Tab-separated table of C-alpha atoms in Angstrom:
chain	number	residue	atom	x	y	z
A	1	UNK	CA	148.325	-52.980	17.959
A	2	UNK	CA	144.778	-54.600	17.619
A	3	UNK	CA	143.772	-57.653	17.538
A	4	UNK	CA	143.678	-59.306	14.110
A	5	UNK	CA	139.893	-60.173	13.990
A	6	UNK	CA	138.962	-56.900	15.461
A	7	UNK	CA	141.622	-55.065	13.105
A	8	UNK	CA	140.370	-56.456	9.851
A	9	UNK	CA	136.713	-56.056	10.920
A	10	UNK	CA	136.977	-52.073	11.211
A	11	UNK	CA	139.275	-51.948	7.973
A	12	UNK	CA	135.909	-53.436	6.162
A	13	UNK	CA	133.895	-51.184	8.013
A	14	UNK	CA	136.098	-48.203	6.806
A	15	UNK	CA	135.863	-49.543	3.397
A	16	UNK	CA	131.879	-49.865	3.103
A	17	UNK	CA	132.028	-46.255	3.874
A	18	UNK	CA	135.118	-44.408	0.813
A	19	UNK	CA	138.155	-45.388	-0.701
A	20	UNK	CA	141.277	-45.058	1.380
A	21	UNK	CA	144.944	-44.727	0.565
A	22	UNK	CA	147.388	-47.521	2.194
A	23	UNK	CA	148.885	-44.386	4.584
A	24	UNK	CA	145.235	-42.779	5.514
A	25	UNK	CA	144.322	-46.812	6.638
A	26	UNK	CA	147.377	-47.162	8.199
A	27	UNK	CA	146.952	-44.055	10.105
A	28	UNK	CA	143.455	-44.685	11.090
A	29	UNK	CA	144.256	-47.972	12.496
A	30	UNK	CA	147.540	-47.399	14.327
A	31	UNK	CA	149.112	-50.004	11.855
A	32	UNK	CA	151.893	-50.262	9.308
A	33	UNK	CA	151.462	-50.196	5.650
A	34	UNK	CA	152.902	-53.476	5.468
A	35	UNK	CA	149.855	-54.735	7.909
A	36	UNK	CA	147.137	-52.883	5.830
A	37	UNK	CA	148.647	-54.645	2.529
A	38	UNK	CA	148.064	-58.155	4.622
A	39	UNK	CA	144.781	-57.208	5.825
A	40	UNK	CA	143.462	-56.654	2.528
A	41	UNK	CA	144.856	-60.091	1.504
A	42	UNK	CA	142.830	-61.502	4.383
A	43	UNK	CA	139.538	-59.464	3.610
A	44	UNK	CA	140.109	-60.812	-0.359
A	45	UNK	CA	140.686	-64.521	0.832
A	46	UNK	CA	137.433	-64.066	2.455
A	47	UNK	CA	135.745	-62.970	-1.164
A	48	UNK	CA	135.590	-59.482	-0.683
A	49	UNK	CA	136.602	-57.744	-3.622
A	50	UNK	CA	138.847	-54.828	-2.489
A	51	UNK	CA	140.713	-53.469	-5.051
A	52	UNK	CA	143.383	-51.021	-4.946
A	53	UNK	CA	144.455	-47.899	-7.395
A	54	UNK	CA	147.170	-46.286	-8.188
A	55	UNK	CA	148.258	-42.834	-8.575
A	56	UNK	CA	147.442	-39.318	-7.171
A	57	UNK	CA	144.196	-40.482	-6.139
A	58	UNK	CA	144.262	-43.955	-5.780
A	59	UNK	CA	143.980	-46.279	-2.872
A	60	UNK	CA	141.719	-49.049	-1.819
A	61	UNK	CA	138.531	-49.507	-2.478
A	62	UNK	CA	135.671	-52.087	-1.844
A	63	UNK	CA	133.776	-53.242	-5.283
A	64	UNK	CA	131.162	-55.622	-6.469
A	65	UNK	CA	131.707	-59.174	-6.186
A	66	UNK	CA	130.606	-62.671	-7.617
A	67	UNK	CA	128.908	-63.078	-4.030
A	68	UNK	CA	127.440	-61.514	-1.439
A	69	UNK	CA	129.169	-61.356	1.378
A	70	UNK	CA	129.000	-60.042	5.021
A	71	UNK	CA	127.646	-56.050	5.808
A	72	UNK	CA	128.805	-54.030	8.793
A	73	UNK	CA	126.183	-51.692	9.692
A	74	UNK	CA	126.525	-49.463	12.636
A	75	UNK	CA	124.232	-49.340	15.444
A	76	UNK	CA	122.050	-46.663	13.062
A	77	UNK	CA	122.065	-48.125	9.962
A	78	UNK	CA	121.131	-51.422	11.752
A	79	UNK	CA	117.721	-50.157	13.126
A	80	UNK	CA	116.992	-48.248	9.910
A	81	UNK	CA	116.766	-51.590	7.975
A	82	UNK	CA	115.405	-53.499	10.172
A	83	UNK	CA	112.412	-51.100	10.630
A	84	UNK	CA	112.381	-50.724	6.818
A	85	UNK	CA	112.549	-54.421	6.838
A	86	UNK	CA	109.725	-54.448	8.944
A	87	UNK	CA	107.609	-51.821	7.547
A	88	UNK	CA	107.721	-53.465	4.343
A	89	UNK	CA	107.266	-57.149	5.727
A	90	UNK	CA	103.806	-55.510	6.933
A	91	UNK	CA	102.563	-54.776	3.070
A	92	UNK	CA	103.798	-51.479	2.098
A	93	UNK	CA	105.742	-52.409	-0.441
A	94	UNK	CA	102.955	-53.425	-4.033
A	95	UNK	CA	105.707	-56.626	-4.074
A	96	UNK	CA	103.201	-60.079	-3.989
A	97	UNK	CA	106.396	-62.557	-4.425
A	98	UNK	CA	109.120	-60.920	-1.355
A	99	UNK	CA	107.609	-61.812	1.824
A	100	UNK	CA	109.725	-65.256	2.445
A	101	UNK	CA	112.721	-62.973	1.958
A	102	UNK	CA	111.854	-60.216	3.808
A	103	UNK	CA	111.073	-62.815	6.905
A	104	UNK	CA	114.692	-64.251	6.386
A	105	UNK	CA	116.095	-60.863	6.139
A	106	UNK	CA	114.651	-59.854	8.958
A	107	UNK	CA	115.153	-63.012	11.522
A	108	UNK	CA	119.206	-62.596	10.339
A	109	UNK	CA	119.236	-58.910	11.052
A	110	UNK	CA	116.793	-59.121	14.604
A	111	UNK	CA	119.323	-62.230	15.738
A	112	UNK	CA	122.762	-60.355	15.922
A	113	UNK	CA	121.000	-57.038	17.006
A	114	UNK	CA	122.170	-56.202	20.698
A	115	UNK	CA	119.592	-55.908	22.592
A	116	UNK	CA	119.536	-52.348	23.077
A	117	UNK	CA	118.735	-52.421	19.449
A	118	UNK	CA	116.735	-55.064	19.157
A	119	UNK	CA	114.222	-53.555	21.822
A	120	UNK	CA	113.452	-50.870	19.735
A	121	UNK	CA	112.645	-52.749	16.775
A	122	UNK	CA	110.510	-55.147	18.395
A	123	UNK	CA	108.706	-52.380	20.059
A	124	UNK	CA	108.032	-50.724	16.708
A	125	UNK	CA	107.080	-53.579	14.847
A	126	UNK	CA	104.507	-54.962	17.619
A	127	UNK	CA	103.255	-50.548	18.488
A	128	UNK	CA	102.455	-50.365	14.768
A	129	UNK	CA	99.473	-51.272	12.342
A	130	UNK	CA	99.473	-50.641	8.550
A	131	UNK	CA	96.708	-48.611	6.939
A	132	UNK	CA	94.907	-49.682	4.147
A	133	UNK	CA	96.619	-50.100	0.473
A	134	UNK	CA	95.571	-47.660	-1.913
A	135	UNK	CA	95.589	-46.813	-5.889
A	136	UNK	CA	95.937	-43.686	-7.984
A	137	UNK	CA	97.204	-40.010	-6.230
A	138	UNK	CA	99.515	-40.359	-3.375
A	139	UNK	CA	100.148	-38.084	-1.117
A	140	UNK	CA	103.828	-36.754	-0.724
A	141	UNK	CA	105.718	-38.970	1.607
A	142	UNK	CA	105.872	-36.878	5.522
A	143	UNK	CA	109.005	-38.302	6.616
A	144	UNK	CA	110.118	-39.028	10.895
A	145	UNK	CA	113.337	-39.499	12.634
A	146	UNK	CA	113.825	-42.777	13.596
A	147	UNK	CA	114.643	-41.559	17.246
A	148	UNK	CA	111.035	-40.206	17.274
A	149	UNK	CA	109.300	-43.253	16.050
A	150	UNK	CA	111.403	-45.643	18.316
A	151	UNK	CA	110.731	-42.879	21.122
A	152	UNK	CA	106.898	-43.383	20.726
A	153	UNK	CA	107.091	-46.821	20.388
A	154	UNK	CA	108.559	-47.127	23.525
A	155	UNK	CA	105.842	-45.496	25.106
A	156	UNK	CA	103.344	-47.357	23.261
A	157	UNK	CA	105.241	-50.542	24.990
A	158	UNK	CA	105.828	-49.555	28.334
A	159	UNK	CA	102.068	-47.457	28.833
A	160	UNK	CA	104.152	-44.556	29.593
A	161	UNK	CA	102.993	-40.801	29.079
A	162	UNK	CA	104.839	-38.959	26.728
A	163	UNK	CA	106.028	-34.957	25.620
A	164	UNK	CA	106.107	-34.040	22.466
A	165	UNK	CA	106.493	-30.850	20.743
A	166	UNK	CA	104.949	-29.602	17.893
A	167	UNK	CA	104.285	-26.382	16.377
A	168	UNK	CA	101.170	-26.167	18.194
A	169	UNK	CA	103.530	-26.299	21.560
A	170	UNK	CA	103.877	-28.740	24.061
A	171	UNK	CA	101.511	-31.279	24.925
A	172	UNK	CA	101.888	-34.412	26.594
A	173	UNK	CA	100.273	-37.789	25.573
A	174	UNK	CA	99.631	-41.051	26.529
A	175	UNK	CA	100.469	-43.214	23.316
A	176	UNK	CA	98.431	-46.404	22.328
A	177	UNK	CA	99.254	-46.964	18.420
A	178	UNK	CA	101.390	-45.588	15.396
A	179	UNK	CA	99.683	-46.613	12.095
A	180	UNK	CA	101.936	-46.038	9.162
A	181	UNK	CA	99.939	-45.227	6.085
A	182	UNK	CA	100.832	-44.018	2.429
A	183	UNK	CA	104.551	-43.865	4.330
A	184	UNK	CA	103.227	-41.079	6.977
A	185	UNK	CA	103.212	-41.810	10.161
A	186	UNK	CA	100.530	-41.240	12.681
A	187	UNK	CA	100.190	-41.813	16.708
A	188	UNK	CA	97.020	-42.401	18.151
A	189	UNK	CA	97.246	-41.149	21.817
A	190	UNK	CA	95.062	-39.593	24.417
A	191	UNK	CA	96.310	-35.601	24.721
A	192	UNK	CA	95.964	-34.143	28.470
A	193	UNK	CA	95.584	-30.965	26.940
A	194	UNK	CA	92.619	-31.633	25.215
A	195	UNK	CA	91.278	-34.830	27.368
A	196	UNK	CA	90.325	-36.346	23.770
A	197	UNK	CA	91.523	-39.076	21.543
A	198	UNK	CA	93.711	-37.763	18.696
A	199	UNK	CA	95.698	-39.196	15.739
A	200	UNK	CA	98.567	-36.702	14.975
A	201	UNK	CA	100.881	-36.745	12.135
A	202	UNK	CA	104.343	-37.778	13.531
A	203	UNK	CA	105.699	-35.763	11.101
A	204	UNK	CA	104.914	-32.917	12.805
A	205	UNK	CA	106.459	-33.947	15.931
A	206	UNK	CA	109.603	-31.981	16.642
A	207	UNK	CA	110.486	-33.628	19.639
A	208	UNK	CA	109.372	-36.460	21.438
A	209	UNK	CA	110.399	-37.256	25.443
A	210	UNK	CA	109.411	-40.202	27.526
A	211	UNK	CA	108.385	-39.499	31.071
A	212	UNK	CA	108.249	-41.218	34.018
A	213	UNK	CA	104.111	-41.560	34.912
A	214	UNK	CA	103.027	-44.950	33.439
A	215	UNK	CA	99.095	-44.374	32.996
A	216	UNK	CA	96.337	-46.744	33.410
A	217	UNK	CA	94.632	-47.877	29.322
A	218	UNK	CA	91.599	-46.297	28.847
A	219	UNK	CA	88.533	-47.162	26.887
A	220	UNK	CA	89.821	-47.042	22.939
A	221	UNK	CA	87.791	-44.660	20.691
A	222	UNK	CA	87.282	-47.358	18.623
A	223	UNK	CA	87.753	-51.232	18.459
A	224	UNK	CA	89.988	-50.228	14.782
A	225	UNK	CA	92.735	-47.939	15.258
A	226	UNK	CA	93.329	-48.048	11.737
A	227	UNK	CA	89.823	-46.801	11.073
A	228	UNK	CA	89.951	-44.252	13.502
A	229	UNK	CA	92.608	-42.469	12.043
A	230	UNK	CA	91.620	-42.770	8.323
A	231	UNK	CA	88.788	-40.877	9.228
A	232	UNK	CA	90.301	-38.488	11.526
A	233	UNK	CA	92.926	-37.743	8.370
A	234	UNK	CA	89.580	-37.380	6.438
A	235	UNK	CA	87.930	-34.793	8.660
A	236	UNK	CA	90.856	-32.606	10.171
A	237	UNK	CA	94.461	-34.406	8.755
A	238	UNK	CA	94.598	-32.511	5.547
A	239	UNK	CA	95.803	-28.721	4.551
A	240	UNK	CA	92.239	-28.076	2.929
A	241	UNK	CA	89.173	-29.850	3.407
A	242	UNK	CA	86.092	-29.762	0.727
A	243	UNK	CA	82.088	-30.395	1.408
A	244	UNK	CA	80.276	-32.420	-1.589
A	245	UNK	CA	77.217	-32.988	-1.927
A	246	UNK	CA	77.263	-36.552	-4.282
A	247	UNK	CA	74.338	-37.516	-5.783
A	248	UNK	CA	74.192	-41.335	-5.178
A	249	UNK	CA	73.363	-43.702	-2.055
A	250	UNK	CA	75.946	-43.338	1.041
A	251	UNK	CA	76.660	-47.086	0.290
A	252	UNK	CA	77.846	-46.558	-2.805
A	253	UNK	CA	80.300	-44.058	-2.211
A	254	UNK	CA	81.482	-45.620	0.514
A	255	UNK	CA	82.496	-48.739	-1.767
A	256	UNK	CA	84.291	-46.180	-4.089
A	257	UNK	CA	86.848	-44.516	-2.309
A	258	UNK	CA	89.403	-44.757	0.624
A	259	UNK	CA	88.290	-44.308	4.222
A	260	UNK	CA	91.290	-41.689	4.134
A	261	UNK	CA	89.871	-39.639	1.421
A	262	UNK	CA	86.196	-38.723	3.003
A	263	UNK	CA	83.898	-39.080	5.746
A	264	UNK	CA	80.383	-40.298	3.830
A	265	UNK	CA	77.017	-39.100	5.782
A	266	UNK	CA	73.600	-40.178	3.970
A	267	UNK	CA	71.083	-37.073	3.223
A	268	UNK	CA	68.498	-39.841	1.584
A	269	UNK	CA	68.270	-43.039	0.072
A	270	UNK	CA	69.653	-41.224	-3.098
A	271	UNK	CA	72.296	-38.841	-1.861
A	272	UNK	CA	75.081	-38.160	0.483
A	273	UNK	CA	77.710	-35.760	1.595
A	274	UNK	CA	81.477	-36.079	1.232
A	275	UNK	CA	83.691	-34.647	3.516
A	276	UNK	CA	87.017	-35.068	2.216
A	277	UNK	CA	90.614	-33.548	2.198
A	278	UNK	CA	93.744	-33.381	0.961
A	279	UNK	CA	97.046	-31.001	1.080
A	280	UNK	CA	96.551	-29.294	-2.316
A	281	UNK	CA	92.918	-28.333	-3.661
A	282	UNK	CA	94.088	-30.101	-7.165
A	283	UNK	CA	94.327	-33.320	-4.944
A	284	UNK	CA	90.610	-33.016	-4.204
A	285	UNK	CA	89.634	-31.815	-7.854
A	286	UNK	CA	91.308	-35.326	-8.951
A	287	UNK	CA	89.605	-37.479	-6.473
A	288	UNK	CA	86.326	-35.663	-7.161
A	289	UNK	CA	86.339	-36.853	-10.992
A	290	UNK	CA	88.024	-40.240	-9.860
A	291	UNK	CA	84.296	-40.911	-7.903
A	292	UNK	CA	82.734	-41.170	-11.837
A	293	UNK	CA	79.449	-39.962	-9.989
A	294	UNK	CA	77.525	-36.623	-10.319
A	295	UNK	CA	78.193	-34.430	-7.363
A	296	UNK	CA	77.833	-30.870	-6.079
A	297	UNK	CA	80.242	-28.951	-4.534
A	298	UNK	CA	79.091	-27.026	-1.724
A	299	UNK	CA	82.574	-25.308	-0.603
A	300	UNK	CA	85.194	-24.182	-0.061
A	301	UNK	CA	84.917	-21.063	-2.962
A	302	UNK	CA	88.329	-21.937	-4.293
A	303	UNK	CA	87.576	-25.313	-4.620
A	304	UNK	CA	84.286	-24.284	-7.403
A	305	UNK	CA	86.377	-21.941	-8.983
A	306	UNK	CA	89.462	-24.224	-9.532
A	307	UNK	CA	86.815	-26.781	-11.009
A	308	UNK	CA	85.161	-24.023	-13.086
A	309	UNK	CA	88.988	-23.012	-14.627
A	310	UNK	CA	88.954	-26.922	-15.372
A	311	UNK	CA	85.496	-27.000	-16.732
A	312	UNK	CA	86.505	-24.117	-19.392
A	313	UNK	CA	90.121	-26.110	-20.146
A	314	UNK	CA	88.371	-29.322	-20.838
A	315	UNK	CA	85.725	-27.905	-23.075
A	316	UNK	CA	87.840	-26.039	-25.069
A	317	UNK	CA	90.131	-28.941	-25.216
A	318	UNK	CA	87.388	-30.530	-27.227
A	319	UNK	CA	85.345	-27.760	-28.596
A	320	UNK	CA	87.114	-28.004	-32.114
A	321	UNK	CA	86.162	-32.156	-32.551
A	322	UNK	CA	83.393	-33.302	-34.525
A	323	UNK	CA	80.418	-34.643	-33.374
């Protein structure tokens, strides 16, 4: 039979995860019923609130209490809120009045970690930057296996050269940041295939495997990581990609929008071209008349004639109002 301490601690873990009858607890942890009854007295004395059922489908289950007492997370569920913990910490959350909390949170979660664990939190928090905050359209969230992102950060720690696969194939990488921004995730590396700089979508990473050839750091692409990829997202990161011609001073539009959303490159001291993407053409249509500025769209063809199908819609929309 197990150990009291030990015993009780995996009949709470059980009962964070479904209700149990007395006989399926008993079962599970090589006790009596008799035992599991005193158990639950202990875990109650200790202010959770387990309450039991009865009938065909009752049993025991864990409820809401006056308090908040202890969580057992698995090794899993550990890292994932921690990193979420982290992530957020970093400003992704539009929250001004949770940091304190999210630094206490965090401290109490890092400090009982094993160090296995805590490894590759640390190495995630300190291998990633956060991209700039932004307002209005959003993207739809690109989500990554944790085992990815921890893989990569690992990397990113150790200067190791990594293989990922994508559906592009197999390429392997030396890793020097991940930048989470609008919650995608992006790793700026060095491909071999290519000898370039890149910043590729983790998303898109189907498998990532660290090797064994620790590379030298080379010279970084530019002194902002965080830069670099907003405009690499702007030029090649999105499904479709638009070329506007906006008729104010480069300056200006730069002020107005995102780094994310365009690439601005001055024609004259009273014009400029846009380069700017997104995944849907709408996306683009929307940021176009979120600029407030006159502008002319030199292509792609289904951008024009989505914005020409919008033209009509809004003029009829008010063709029938006075004045």
């Amino acid at each position: 039979m197990a150990a009291t301490t030990p015993r009780v601690l995996r009949l709470l873990a059980l009962l964070q995860d479904r209700a149990y009858t007395g006989r399926e607890l008993a079962d599970r942890l090589d006790i009596t019923e008799r035992t599991v009854r005193n158990d639950i007295s202990r875990l109650r004395e200790l202010g959770y609130p387990v309450h039991a059922e009865r009938g065909a489908i009752g049993g025991y289950r864990l409820g809401r209490g006056a308090t908040m007492p202890p969580l057992l997370l698995d090794d899993e569920e550990a890292v994932a809120v921690a990193l979420s913990i982290a992530v957020a910490h970093d400003g992704s959350l539009a929250v001004s009045d949770i940091g304190d909390q999210l630094t206490r949170a965090l401290r109490k979660i890092e400090q009982i970690l094993p160090k296995r664990l805590q490894r590759k939190v640390s190495a995630l928090r300190d291998a990633t930057e956060i991209g700039p905050a932004t307002t209005g359209s959003r993207e739809p969230d690109a989500p990554v296996a944790t085992g990815i992102l921890t893989t990569l950060a690992d990397a990113v720690r150790r200067t190791t050269a990594v293989t990922v696969q994508t559906s592009d194939g197999t390429t392997e990488l030396e890793p020097y940041r991940l930048i989470n921004w609008q919650r995608r995730w992006y790793v700026v590396a060095y491909s071999m295939r290519t000898h370039d700089w890149t910043a590729i979508p983790a998303a898109g990473i189907i498998r990532a495997e660290s090797g064994a050839r620790v590379f030298a750091p080379r010279k970084l692409p530019d002194d902002d990581l965080v830069a670099f990829v907003m405009r690499h997202i702007a030029s090649t990161g999105w499904r479709v990609h638009a070329r506007v011609t906006v008729l104010e001073p480069a300056e200006t539009v730069i002020a107005r929008i995102n780094p994310a959303v365009g690439v601005v490159e001055p024609i004259d001291e009273h014009s400029c071209v846009l380069l700017t993407g997104a995944d849907a053409m709408e996306t683009i249509a929307i940021y176009l008349s979120m600029l407030m500025m006159d502008f002319r769209v030199d292509g792609p063809p289904e951008l024009v004639a989505h914005l020409r199908t919008l033209a009509r819609r809004y003029t009829e929309s008010v063709g029938t109002q006075a004045g």
